[in-house]
PDB file of C-alpha atoms in Angstrom:
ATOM      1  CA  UNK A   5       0.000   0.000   0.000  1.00 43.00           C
ATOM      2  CA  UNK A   6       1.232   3.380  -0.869  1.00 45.00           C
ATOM      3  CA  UNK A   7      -1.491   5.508   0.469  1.00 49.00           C
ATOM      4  CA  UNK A   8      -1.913   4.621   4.407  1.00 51.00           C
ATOM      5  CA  UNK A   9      -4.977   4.646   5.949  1.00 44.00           C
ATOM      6  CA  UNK A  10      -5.364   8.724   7.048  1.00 45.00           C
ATOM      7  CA  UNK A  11      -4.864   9.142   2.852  1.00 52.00           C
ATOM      8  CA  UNK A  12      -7.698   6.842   1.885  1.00 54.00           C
ATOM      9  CA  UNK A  13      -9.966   9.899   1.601  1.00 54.00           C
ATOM     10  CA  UNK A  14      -7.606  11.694  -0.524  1.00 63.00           C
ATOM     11  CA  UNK A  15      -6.862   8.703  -3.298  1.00 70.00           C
ATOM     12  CA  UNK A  16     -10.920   8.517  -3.163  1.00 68.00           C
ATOM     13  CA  UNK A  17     -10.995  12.410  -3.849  1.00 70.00           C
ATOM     14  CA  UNK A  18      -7.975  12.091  -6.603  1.00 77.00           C
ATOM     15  CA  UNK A  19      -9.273   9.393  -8.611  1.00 81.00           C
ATOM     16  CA  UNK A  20     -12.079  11.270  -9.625  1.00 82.00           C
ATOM     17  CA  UNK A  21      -9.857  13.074 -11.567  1.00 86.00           C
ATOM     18  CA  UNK A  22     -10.221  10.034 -14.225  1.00 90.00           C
ATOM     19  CA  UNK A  23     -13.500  12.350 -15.438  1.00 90.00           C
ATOM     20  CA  UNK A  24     -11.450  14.838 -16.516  1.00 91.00           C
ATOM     21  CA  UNK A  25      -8.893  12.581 -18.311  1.00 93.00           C
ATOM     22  CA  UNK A  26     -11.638  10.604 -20.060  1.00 93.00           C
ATOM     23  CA  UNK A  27     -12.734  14.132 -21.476  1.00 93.00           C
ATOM     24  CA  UNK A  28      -9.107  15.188 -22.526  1.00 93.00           C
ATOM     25  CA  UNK A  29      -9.094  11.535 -24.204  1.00 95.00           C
ATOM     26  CA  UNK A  30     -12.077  12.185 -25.835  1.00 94.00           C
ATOM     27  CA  UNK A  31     -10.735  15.554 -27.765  1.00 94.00           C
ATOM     28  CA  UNK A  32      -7.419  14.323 -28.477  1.00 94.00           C
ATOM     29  CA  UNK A  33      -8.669  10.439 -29.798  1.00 92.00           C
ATOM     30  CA  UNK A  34     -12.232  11.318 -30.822  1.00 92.00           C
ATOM     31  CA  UNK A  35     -11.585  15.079 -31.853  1.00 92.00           C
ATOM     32  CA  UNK A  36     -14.636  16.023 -29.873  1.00 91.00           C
ATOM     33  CA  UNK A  37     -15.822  18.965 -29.487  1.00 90.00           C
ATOM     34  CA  UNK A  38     -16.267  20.138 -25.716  1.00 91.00           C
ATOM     35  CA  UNK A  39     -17.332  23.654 -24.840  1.00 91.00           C
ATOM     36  CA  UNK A  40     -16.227  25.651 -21.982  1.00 92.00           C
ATOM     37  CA  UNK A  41     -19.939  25.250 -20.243  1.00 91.00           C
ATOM     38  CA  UNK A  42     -19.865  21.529 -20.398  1.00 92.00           C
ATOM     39  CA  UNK A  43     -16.316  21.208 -19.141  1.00 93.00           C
ATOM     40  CA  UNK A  44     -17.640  23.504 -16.185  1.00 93.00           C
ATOM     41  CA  UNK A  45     -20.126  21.008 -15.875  1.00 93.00           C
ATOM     42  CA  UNK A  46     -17.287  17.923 -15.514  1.00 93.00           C
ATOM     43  CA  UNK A  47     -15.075  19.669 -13.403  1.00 93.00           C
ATOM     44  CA  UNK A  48     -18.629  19.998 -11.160  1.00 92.00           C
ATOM     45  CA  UNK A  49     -19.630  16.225 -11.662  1.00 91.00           C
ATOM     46  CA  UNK A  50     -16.084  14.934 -10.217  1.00 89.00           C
ATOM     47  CA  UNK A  51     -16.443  17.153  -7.122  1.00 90.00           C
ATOM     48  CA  UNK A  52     -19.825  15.975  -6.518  1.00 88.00           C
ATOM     49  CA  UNK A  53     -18.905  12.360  -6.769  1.00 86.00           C
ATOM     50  CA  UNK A  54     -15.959  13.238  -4.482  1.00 84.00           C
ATOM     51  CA  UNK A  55     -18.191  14.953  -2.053  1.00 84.00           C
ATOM     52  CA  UNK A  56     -20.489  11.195  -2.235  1.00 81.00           C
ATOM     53  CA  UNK A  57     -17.842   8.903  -1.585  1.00 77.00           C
ATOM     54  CA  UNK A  58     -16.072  10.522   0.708  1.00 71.00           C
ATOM     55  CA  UNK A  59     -17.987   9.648   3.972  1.00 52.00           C
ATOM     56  CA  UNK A  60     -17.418   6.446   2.820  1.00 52.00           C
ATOM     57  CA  UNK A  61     -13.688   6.459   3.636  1.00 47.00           C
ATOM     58  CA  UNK A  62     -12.797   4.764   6.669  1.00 48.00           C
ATOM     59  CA  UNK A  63     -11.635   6.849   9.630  1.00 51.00           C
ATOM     60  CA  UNK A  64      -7.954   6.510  10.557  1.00 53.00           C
ATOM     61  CA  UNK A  65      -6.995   4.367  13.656  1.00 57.00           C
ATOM     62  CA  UNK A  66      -6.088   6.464  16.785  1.00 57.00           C
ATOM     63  CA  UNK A  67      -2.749   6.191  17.465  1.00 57.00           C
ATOM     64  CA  UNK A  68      -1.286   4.606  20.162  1.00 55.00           C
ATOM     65  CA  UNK A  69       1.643   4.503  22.454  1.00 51.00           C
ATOM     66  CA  UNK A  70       2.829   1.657  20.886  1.00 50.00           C
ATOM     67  CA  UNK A  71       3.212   2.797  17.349  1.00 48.00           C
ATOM     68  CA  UNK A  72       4.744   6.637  18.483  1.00 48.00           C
ATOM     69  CA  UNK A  73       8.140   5.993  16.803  1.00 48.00           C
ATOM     70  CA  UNK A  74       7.902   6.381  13.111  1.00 46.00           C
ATOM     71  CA  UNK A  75      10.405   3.185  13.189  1.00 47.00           C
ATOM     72  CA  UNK A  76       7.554   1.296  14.690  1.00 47.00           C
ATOM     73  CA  UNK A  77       4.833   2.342  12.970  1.00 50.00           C
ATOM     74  CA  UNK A  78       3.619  -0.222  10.037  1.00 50.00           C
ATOM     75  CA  UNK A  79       3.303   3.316   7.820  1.00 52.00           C
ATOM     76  CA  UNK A  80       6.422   4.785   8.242  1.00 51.00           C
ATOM     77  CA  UNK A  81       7.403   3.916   4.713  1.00 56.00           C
ATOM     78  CA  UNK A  82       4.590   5.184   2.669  1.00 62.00           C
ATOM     79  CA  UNK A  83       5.356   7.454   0.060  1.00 72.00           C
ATOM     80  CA  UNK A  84       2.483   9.559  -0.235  1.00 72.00           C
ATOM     81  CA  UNK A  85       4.320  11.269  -3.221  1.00 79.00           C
ATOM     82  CA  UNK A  86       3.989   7.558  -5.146  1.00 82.00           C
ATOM     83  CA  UNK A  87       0.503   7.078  -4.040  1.00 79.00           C
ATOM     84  CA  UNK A  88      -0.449  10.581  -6.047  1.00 80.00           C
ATOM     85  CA  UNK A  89       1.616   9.436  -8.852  1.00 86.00           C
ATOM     86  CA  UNK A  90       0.126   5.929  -8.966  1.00 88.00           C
ATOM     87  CA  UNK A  91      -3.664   7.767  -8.826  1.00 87.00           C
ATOM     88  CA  UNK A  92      -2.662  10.300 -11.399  1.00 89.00           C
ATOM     89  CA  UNK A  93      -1.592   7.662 -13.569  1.00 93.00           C
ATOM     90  CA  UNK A  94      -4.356   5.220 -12.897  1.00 91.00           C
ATOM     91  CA  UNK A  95      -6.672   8.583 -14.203  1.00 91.00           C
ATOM     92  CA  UNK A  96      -4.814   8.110 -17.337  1.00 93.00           C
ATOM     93  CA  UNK A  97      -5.453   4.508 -17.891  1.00 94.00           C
ATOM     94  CA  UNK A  98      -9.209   4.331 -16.858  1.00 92.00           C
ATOM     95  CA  UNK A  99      -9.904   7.696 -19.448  1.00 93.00           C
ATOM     96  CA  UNK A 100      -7.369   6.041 -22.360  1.00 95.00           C
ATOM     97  CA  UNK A 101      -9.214   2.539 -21.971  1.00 91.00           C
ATOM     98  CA  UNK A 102     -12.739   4.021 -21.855  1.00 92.00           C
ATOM     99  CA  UNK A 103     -12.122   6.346 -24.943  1.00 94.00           C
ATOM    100  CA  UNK A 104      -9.905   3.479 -26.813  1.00 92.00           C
ATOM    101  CA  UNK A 105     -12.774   0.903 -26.745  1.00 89.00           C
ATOM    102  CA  UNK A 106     -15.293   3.351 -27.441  1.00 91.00           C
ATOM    103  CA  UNK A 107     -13.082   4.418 -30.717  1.00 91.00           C
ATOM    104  CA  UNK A 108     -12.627   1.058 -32.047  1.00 88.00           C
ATOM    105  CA  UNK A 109     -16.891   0.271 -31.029  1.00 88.00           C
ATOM    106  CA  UNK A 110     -17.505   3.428 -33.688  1.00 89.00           C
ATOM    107  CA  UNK A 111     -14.721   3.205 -36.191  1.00 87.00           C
ATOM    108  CA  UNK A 112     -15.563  -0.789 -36.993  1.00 82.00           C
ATOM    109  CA  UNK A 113     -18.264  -2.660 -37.908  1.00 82.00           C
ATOM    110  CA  UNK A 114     -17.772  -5.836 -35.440  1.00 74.00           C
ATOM    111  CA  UNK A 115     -20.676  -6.150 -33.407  1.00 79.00           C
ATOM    112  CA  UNK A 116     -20.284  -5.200 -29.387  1.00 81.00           C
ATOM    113  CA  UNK A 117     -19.889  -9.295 -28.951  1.00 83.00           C
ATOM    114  CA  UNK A 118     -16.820  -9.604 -30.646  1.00 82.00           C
ATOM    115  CA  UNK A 119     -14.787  -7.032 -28.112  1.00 79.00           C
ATOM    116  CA  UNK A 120     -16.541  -8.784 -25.148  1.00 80.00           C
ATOM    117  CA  UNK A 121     -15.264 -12.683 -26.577  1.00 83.00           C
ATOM    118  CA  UNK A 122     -11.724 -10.786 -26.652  1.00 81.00           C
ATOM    119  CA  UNK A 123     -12.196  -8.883 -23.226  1.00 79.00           C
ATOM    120  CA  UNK A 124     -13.609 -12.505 -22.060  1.00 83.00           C
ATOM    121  CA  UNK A 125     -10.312 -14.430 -22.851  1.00 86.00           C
ATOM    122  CA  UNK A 126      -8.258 -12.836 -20.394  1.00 85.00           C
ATOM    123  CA  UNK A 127     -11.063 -13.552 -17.563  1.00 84.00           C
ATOM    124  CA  UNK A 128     -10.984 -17.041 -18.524  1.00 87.00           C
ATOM    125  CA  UNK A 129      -7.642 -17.130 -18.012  1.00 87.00           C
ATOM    126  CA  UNK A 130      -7.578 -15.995 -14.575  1.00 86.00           C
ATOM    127  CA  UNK A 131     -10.565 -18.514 -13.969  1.00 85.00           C
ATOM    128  CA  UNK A 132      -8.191 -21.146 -15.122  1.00 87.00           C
ATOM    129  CA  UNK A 133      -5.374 -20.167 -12.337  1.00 86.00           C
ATOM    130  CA  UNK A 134      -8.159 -20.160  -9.765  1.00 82.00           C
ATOM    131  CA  UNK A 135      -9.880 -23.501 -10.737  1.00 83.00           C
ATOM    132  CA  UNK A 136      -6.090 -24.834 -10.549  1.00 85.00           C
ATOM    133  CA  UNK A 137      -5.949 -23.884  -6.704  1.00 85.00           C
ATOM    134  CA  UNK A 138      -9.215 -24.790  -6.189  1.00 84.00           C
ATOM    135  CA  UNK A 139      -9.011 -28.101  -8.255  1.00 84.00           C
ATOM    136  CA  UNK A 140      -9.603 -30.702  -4.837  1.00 86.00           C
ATOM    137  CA  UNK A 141     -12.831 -28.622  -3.636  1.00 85.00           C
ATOM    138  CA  UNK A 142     -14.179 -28.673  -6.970  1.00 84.00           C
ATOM    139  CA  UNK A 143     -13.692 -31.751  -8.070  1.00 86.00           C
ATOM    140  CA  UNK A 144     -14.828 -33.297  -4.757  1.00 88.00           C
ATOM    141  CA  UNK A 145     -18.320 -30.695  -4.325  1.00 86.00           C
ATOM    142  CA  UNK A 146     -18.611 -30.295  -7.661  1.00 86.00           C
ATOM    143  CA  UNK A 147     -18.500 -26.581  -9.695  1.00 83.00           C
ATOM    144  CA  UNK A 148     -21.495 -25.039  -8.733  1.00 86.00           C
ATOM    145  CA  UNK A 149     -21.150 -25.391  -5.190  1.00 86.00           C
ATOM    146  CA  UNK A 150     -22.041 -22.388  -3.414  1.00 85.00           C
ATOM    147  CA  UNK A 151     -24.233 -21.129  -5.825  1.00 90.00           C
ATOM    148  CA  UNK A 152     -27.208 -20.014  -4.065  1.00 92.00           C
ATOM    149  CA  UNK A 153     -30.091 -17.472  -6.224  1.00 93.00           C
ATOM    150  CA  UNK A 154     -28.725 -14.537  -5.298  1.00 91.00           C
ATOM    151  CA  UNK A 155     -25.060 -15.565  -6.702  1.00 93.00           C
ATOM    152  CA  UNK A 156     -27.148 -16.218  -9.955  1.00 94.00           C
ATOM    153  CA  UNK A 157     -28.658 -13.090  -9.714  1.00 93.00           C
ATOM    154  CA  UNK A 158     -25.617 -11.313  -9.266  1.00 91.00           C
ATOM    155  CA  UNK A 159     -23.870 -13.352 -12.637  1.00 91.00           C
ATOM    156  CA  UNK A 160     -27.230 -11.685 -14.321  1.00 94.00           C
ATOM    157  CA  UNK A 161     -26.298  -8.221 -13.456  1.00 90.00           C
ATOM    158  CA  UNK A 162     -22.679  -9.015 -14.690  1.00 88.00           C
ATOM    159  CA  UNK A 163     -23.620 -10.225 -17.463  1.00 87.00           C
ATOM    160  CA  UNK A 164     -26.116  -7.685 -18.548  1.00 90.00           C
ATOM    161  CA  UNK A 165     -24.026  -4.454 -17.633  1.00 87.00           C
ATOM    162  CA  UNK A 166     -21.338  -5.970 -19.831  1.00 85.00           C
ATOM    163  CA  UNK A 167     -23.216  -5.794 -22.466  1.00 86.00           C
ATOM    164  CA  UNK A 168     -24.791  -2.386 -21.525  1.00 90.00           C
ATOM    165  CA  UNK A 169     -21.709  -0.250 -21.243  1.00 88.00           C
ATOM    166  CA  UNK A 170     -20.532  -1.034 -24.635  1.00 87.00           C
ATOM    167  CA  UNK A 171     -23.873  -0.053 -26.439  1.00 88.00           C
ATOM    168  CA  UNK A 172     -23.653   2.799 -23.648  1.00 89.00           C
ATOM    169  CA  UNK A 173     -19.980   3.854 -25.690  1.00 88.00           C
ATOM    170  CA  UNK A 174     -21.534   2.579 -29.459  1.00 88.00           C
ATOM    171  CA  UNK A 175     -24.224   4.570 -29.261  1.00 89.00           C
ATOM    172  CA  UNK A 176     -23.285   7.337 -26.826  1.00 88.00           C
ATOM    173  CA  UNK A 177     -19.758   8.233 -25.607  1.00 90.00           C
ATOM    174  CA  UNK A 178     -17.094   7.366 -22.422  1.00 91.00           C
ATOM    175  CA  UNK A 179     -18.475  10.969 -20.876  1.00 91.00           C
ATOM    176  CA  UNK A 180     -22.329  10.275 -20.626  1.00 90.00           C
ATOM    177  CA  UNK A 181     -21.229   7.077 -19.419  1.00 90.00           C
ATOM    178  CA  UNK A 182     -19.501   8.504 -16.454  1.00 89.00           C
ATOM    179  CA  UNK A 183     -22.330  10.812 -15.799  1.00 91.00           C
ATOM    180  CA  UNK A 184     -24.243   7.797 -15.294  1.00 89.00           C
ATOM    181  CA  UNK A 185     -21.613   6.045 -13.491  1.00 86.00           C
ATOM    182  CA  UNK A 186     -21.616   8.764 -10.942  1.00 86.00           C
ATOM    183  CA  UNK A 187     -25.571   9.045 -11.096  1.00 87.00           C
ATOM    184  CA  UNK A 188     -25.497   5.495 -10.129  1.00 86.00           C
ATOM    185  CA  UNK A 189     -23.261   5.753  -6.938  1.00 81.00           C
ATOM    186  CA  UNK A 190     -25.608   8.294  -5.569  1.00 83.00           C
ATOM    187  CA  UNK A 191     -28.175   5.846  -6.120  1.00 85.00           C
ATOM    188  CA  UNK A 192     -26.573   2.793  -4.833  1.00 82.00           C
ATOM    189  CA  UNK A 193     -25.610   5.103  -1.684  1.00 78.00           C
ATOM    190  CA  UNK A 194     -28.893   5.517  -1.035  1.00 81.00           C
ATOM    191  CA  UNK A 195     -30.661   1.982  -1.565  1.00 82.00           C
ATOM    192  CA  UNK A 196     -27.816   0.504   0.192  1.00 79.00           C
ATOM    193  CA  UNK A 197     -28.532   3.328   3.152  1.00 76.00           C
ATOM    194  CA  UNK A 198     -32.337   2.358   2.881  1.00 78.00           C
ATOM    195  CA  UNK A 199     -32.157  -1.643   3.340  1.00 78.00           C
ATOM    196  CA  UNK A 200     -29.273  -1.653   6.186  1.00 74.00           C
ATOM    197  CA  UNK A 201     -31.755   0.747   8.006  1.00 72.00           C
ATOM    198  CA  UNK A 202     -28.867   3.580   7.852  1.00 66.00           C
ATOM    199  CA  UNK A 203     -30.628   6.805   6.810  1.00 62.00           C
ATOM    200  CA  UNK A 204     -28.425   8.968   8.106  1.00 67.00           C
ATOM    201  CA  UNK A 205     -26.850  10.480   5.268  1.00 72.00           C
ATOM    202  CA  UNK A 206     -24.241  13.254   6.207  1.00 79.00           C
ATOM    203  CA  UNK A 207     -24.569  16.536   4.811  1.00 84.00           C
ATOM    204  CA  UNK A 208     -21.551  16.207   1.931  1.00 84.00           C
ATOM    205  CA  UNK A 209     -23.415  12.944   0.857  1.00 81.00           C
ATOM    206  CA  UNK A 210     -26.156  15.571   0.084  1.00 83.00           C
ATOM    207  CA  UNK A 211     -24.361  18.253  -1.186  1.00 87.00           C
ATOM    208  CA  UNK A 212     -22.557  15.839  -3.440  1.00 86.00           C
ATOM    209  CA  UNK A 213     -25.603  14.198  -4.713  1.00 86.00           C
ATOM    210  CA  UNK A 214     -26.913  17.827  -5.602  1.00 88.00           C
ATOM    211  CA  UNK A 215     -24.017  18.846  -7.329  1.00 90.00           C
ATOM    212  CA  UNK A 216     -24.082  15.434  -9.282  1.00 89.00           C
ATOM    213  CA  UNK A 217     -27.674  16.372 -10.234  1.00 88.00           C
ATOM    214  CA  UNK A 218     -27.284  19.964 -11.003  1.00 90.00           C
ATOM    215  CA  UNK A 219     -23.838  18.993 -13.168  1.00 90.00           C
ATOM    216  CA  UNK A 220     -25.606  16.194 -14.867  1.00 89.00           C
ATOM    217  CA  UNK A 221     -28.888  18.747 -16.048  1.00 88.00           C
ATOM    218  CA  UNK A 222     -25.735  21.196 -17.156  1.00 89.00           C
ATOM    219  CA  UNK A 223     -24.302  19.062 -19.201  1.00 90.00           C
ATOM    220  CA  UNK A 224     -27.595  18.346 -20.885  1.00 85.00           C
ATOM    221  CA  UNK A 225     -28.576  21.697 -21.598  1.00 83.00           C
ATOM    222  CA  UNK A 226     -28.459  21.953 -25.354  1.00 80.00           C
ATOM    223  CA  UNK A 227     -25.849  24.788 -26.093  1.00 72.00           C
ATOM    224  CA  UNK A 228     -26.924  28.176 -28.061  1.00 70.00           C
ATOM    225  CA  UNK A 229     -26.096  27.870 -31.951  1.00 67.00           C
ATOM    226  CA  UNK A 230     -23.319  31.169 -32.308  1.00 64.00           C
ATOM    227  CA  UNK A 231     -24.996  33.792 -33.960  1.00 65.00           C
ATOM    228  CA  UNK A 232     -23.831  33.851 -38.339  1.00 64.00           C
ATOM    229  CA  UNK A 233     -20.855  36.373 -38.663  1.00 57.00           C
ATOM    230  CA  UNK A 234     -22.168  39.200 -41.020  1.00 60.00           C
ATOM    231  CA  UNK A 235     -19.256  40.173 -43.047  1.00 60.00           C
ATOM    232  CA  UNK A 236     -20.098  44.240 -44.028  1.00 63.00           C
ATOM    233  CA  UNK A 237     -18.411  46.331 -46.612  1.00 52.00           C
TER     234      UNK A 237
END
């Protein structure tokens, strides 16, 4: 771990900065056209989503007397400097993958199933090292052991939002899909708040579910045309 427990809040915070990178990925691959009111309207959905998740961030542990000396302390050599750069550059790769797949989904006419087979392969490959450790247990109980209706149910939702968020990039772009990414965390906050009984929902978990709202309707707002430049003798 490069980020100790006290920065957990600030990698949360940071990462949203993938938002803005899938926007800068989207002008230089795509060549799309941004204007300065929607990128107003970014800038406001990543500090709305950092405003939602972070009361999710686990506190830091007190200290104790134990752990004073920095040559005791299990943190003492985190590099908070390498934590930012591995976030930053993290950013990078979540914006580049998003806008890569949705460039070759556009620019080809494969159908979205032929990028999920290919995406597939390497998951079946790391299902492959896992059945290998695993090879007694199954063998002896059989595959499917475990598998109860809601692990079914929750293949389903797999299943289906893998096929979602590529029609989401064919037939929209990586930006409305993070708007709806970020949508959806405000909503999963809340369900998840409502069956566990937990309604208290601090006041940033507000204010960041307002700001999500208010930059999601910004972004939506269809722009002015520019008025025709009258050229006059």
């Amino acid at each position: 771990m490069v980020l100790n427990a006290g920065c957990v809040d600030v990698s949360q915070v940071t990462y949203q900065l993938k938002i803005l990178t899938t926007a800068v990925f989207s002008v230089v691959l795509l060549g799309k056209a941004i204007s300065l009111f929607k990128w107003l309207s970014l800038c406001a959905l990543m500090c709305g989503v950092a405003l939602v998740q972070l009361p999710r961030a686990a506190p830091p542990p007190p200290p104790s007397s134990s752990s004073s000396s920095s040559s005791s302390s299990p943190h003492s050599h985190d590099s908070p400097m390498v934590g930012l750069v591995a976030i930053l550059l993290a950013c990078c790769c979540s914006g580049f993958a998003s806008v890569y797949f949705e460039k070759i989904l556009k620019t080809t006419t494969a159908s979205i199933w032929l990028p999920n087979c290919q995406l597939a392969f390497f998951s079946i490959v790391l299902g492959m090292v896992a059945y290998s450790r695993d090879y007694k247990a199954i063998r002896q109980h059989g595959f499917f052991q475990g598998y109860n209706t809601l692990v079914w149910v929750m293949i389903t939702l797999q299943v289906l939002g893998g096929l979602v968020v590529p029609m989401v990039l064919k037939y929209a772009d990586s930006i409305l899909k993070g708007f709806a990414t970020s949508i959806s965390l405000v909503l999963d906050a809340i369900i998840s708040a409502y069956y566990l009984g937990n309604l208290n929902l601090s006041s940033t978990f507000i204010a960041g579910s307002l700001v999500v709202m208010a930059a999601t309707v910004m972004y939506a707002m269809p722009e002015k045309p520019k008025p025709p430049v009258v050229l006059t003798a």
